[in-house]
Coordinates of C-alpha atoms and ligand atoms in Angstrom, one line a residue:
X1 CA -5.7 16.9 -20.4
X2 CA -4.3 16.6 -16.9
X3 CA -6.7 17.7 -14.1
X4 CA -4.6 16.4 -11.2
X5 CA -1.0 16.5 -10.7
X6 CA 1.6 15.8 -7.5
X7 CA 5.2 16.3 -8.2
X8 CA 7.7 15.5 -5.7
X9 CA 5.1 15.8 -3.1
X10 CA 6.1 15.2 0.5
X11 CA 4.5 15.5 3.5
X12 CA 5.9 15.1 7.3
X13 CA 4.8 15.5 10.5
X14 CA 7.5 16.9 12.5
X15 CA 10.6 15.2 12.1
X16 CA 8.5 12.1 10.8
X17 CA 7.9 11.8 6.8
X18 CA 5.0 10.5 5.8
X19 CA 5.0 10.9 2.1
X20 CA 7.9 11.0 -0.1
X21 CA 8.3 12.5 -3.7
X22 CA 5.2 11.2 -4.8
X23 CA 4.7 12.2 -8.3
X24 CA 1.7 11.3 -10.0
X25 CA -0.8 12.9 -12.6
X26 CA -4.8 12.4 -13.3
X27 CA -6.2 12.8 -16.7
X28 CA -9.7 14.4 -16.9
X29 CA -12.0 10.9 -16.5
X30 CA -9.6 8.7 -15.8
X31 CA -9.4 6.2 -12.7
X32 CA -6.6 6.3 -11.2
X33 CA -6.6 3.0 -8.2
X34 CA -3.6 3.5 -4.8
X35 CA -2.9 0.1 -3.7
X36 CA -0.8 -1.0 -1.0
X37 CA -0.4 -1.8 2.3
X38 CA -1.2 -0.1 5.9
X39 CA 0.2 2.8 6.3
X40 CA 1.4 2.6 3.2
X41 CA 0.2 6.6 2.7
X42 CA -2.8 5.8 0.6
X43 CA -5.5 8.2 2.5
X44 CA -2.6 10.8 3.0
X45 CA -2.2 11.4 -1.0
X46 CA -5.9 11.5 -1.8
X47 CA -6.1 13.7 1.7
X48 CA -3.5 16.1 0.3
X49 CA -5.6 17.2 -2.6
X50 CA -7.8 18.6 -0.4
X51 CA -5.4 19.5 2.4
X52 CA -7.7 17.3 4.8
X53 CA -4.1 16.5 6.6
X54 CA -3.6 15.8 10.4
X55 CA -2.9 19.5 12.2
X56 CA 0.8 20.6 12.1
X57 CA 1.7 18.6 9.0
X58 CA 4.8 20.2 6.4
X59 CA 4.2 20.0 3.2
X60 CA 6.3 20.1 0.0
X61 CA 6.3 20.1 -3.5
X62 CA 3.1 20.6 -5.5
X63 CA 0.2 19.4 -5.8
X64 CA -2.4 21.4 -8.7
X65 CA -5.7 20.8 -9.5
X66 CA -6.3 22.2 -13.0
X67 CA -2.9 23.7 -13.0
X68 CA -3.6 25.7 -9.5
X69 CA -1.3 24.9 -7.0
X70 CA -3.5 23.8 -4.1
X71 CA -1.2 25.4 -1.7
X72 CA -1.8 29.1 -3.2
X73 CA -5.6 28.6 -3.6
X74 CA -6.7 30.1 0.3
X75 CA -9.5 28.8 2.5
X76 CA -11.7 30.4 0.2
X77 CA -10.5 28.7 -2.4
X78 CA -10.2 25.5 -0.9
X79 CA -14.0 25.8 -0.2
X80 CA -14.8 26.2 -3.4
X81 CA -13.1 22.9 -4.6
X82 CA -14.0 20.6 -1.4
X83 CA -17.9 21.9 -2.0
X84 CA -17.8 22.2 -6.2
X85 CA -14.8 20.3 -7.8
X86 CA -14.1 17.5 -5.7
X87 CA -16.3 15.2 -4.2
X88 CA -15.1 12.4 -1.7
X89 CA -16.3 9.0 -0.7
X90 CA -15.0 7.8 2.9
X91 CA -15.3 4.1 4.1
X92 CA -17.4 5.3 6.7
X93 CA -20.5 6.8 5.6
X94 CA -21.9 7.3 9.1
X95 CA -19.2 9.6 9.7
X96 CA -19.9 11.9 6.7
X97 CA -23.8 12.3 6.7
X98 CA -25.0 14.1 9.9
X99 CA -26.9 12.0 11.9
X100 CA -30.0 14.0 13.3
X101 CA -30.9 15.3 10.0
X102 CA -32.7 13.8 7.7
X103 CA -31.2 12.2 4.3
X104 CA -33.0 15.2 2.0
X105 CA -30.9 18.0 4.4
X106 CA -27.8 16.2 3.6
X107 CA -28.2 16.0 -0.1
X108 CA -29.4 19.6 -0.5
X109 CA -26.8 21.3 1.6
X110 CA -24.3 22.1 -0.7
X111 CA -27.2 23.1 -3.5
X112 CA -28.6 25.4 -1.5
X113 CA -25.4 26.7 -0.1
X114 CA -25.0 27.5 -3.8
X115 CA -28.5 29.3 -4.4
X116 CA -30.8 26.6 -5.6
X117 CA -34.3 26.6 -3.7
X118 CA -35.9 24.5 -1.5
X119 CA -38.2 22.6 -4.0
X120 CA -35.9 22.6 -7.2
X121 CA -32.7 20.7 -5.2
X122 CA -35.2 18.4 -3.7
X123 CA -36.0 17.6 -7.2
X124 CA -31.8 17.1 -7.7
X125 CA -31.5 15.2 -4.5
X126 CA -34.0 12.5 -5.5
X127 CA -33.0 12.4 -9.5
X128 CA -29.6 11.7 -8.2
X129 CA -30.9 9.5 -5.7
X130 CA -32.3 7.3 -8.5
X131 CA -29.2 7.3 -10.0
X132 CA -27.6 5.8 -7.9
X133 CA -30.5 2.7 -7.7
X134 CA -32.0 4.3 -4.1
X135 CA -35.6 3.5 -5.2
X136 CA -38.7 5.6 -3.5
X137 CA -36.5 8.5 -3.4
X138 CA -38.8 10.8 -2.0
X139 CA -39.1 8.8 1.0
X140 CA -35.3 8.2 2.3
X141 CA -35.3 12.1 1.9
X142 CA -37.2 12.2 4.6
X143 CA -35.4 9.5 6.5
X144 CA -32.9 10.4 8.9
X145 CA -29.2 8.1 8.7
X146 CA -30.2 5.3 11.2
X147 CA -33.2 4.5 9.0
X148 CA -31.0 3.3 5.7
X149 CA -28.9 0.3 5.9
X150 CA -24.4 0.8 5.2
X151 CA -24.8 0.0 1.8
X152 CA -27.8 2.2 1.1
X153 CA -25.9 5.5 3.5
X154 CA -23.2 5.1 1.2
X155 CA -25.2 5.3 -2.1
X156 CA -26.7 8.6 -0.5
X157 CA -22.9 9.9 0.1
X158 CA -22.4 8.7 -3.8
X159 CA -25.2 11.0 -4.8
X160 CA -24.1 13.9 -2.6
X161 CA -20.9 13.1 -4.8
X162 CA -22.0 13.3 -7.6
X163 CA -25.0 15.9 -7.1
X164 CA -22.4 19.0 -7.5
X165 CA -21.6 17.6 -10.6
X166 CA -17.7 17.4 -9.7
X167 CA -14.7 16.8 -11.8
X168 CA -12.7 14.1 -9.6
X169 CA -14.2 11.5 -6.8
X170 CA -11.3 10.7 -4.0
X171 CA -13.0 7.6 -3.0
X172 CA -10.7 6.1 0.2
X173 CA -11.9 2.4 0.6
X174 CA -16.0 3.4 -0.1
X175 CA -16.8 0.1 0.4
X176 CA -14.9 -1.5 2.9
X177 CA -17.6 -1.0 5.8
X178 CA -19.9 -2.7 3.7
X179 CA -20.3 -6.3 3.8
X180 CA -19.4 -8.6 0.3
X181 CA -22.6 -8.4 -2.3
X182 CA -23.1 -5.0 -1.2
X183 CA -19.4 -3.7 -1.8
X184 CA -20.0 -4.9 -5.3
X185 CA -23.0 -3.0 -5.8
X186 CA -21.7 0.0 -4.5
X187 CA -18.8 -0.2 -6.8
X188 CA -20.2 -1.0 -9.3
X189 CA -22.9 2.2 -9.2
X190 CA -19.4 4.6 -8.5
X191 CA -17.8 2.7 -11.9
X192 CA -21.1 3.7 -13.8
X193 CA -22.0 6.8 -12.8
X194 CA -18.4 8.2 -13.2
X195 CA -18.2 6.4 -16.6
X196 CA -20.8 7.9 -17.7
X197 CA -20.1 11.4 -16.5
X198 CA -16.3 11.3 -17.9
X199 CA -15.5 11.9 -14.2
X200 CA -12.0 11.7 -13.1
X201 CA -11.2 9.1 -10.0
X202 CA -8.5 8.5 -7.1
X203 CA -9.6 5.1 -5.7
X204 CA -8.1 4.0 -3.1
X205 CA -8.5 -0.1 -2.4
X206 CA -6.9 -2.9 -0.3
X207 CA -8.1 -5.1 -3.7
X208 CA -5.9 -5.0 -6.6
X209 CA -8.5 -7.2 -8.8
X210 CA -11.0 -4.5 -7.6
X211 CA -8.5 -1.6 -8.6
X212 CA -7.5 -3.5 -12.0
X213 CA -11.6 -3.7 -12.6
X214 CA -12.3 -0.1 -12.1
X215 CA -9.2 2.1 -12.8
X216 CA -7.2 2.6 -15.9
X217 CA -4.1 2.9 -14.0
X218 CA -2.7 1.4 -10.7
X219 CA -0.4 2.9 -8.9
X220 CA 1.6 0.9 -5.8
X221 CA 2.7 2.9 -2.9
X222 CA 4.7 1.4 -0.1
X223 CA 6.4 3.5 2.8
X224 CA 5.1 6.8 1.4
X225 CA 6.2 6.6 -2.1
X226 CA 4.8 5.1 -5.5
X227 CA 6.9 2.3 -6.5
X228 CA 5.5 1.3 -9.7
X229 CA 2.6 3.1 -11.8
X230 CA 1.1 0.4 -14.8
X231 CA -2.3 0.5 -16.9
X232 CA -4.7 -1.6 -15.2
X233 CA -5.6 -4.5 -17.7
X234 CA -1.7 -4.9 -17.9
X235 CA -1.5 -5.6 -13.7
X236 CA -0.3 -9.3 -14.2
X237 CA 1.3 -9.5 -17.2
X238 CA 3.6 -6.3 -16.7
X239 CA 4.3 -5.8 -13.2
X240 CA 8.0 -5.5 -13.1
X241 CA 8.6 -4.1 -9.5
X242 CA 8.8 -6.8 -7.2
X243 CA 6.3 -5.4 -4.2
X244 CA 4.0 -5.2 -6.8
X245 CA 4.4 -9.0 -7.7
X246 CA 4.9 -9.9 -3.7
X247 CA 1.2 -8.2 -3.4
X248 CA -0.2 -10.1 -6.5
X249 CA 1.1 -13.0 -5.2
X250 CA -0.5 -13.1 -1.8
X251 CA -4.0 -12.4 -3.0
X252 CA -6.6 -15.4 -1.9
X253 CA -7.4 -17.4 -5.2
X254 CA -4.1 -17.4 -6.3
X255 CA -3.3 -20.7 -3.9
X256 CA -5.1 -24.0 -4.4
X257 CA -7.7 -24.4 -1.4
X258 CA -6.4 -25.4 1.8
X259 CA -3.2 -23.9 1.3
X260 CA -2.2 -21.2 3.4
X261 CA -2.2 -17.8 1.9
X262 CA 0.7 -16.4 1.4
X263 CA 1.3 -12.9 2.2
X264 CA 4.0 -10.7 1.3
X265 CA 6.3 -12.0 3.8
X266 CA 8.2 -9.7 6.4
X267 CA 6.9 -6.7 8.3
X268 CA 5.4 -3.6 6.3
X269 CA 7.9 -0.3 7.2
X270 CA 6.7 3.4 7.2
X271 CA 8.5 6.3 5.7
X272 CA 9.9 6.7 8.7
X273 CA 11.5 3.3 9.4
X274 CA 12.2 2.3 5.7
X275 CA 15.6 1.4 5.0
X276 CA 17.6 4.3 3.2
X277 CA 17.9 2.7 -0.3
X278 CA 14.9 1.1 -1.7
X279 CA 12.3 1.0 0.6
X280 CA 11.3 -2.0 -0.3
X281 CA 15.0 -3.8 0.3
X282 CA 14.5 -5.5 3.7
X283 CA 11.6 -7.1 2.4
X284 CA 12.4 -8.1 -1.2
X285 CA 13.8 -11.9 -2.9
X286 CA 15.9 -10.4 -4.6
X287 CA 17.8 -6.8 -3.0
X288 CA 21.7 -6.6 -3.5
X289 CA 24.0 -4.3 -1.9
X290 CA 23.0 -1.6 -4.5
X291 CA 19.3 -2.1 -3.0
X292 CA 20.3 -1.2 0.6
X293 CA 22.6 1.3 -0.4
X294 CA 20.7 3.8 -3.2
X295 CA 17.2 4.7 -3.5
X296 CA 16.3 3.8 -7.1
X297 CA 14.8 6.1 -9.5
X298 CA 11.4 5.6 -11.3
X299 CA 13.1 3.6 -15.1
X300 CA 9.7 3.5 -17.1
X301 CA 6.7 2.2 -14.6
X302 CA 8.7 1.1 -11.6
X303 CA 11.0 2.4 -8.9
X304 CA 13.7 -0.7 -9.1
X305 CA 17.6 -1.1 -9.5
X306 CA 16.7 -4.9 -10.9
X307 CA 14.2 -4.5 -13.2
X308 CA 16.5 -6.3 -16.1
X309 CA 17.2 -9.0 -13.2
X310 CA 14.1 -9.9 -11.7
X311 CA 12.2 -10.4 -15.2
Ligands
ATP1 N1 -3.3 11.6 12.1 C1 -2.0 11.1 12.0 N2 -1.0 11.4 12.8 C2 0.2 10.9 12.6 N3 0.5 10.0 11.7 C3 -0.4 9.6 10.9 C4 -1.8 10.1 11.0 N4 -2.5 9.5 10.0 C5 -1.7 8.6 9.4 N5 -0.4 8.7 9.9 C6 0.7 7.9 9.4 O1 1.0 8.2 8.1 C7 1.4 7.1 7.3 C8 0.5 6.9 6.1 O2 -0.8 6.7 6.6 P1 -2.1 6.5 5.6 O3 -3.3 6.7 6.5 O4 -2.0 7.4 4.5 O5 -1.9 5.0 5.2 P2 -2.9 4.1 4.3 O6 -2.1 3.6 3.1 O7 -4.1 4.9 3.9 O8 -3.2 2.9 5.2 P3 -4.6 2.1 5.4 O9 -4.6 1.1 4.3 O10 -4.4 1.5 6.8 O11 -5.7 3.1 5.4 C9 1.3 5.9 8.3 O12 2.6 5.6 8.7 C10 0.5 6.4 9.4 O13 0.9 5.9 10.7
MG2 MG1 -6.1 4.7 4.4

């Protein structure tokens, strides 16, 4: 069943685009992983579901949560899905959790916006809290945010996340504030917990092993658009579009040590400055005339004129 869908979304700001037909659907419980470079519009497609947009942006096309188009759904509305249906993980957790109130206030908010006492969503909070592998629960409720370490803020935001028992996570790079072993614990708590509650998730990573580890499905945006969408566990053996195989190709491991890493060579474009046929064409091995000339249409997972070529 789908629980999130964009088709042909697009979003500008002014006369600048920022996002281009992207067109993309979430089953209930899958994991969905955005790759891609800087400014690539990663944050701004997770941020649309929400309408968490910069002020004065245009938006077109649709984008539906459980077959509601957000757009018709009101503040009200909106509300009710940023407090109830979808929960979201930022890389920042000191800029989500308030920091003069204590950890127990933060986790109990939205439970007792929605009518649970005092003593029964303290009880949630530090459930959850265990959960999510935050031993002596019932004292970080009492802590306030400069008391917990990154790693163990973030696992609080997790539990917030998951406290309201939502259907999607938009998780936008939960862990890349965090130093090494602990942005593999804290991914590895998100995989579990969503696992096991068959929730959907949009996660949005710099990593594409990490996105191949944890999602079903990758999907590759460059200069506002998706350029290719593939099933995780078939990233390196079917990645046709040849961004997707520039990005593969410059991950560290992949050259012998000492060697210098190769990186997808040229400079990254925006929607606004991509060139007007594939916006990959300035940038790509192989681009003809054709390239330059016509923006290519999605042909089974990628958005290429060469698929047949570049094999
Ligand atoms: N508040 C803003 N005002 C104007 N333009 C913005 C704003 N935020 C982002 N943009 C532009 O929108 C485009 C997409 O940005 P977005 O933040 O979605 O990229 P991203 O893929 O998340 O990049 P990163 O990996 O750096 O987080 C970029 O060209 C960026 O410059
Ligand atoms: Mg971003």
């Amino acid at each position: 069943m789908t629980l999130l869908e964009f088709e042909n979304l697009r979003v500008s700001l002014g006369d600048r685009p920022i996002l281009r037909n992207v067109t993309l659907s979430v089953a209930a419980g899958e994991a969905v992983g955005l790759v891609g470079e800087s400014g690539s519009g990663k944050s701004m497609t997770v941020r649309s579901v929400v309408r968490l947009l910069p002020e004065g942006a245009a938006v077109t096309g649709a984008v539906r949560f459980e077959g509601a188009d957000i757009a018709s759904l009101g503040a009200a509305g909106l509300r009710r899905m940023r407090s109830r249906d979808v929960a979201m993980v930022f890389q920042d957790p000191r800029a989500v959790v308030n920091p003069v109130r204590t950890v127990g206030d933060f986790l109990t908010e939205v439970l007792r916006d929605q009518g649970v006492n005092r003593a029964d969503a303290l009880r949630k909070a530090a459930g959850s809290l265990s959960e999510v592998g935050v031993d002596d629960a019932s004292r970080r409720l009492a802590q306030r945010p400069y008391e917990l370490s990154g790693g163990l803020l973030q696992r609080v935001v997790i539990a917030a996340a998951l406290l309201t028992e939502p259907k999607l996570i938009l998780a936008d790079e939960p862990t890349t504030a965090l130093d090494v072993t602990t942005q593999e614990e804290v991914v590895a708590i998100l995989d579990e917990q969503r696992r096991r509650r068959s929730v959907a998730l949009m996660f949005i990573t710099h990593d594409l092993e990490l996105a191949a580890a944890v999602c079903d499905r990758i999907a590759v945006m460059y200069a506002g658009e998706i350029v290719e969408i593939l099933p995780a566990d078939r990233l390196h053996t079917e990645a046709r579009h040849p961004y997707t195989r520039a990005l593969l190709g410059s991950r560290p491991g992949t050259v012998p040590p000492g060697q210098r890493l190769r990186t997808v060579p040229g400079v990254p474009q925006s929607a606004l400055t991509a060139p007007p046929g594939c916006v990959f064409a300035d940038r790509c091995p192989h681009a003809e005339d054709r390239c330059r000339d016509t923006r290519p249409a999605f042909r089974g997972s990628a958005a290429c004129h060469l698929l047949e070529e570049v094999r």
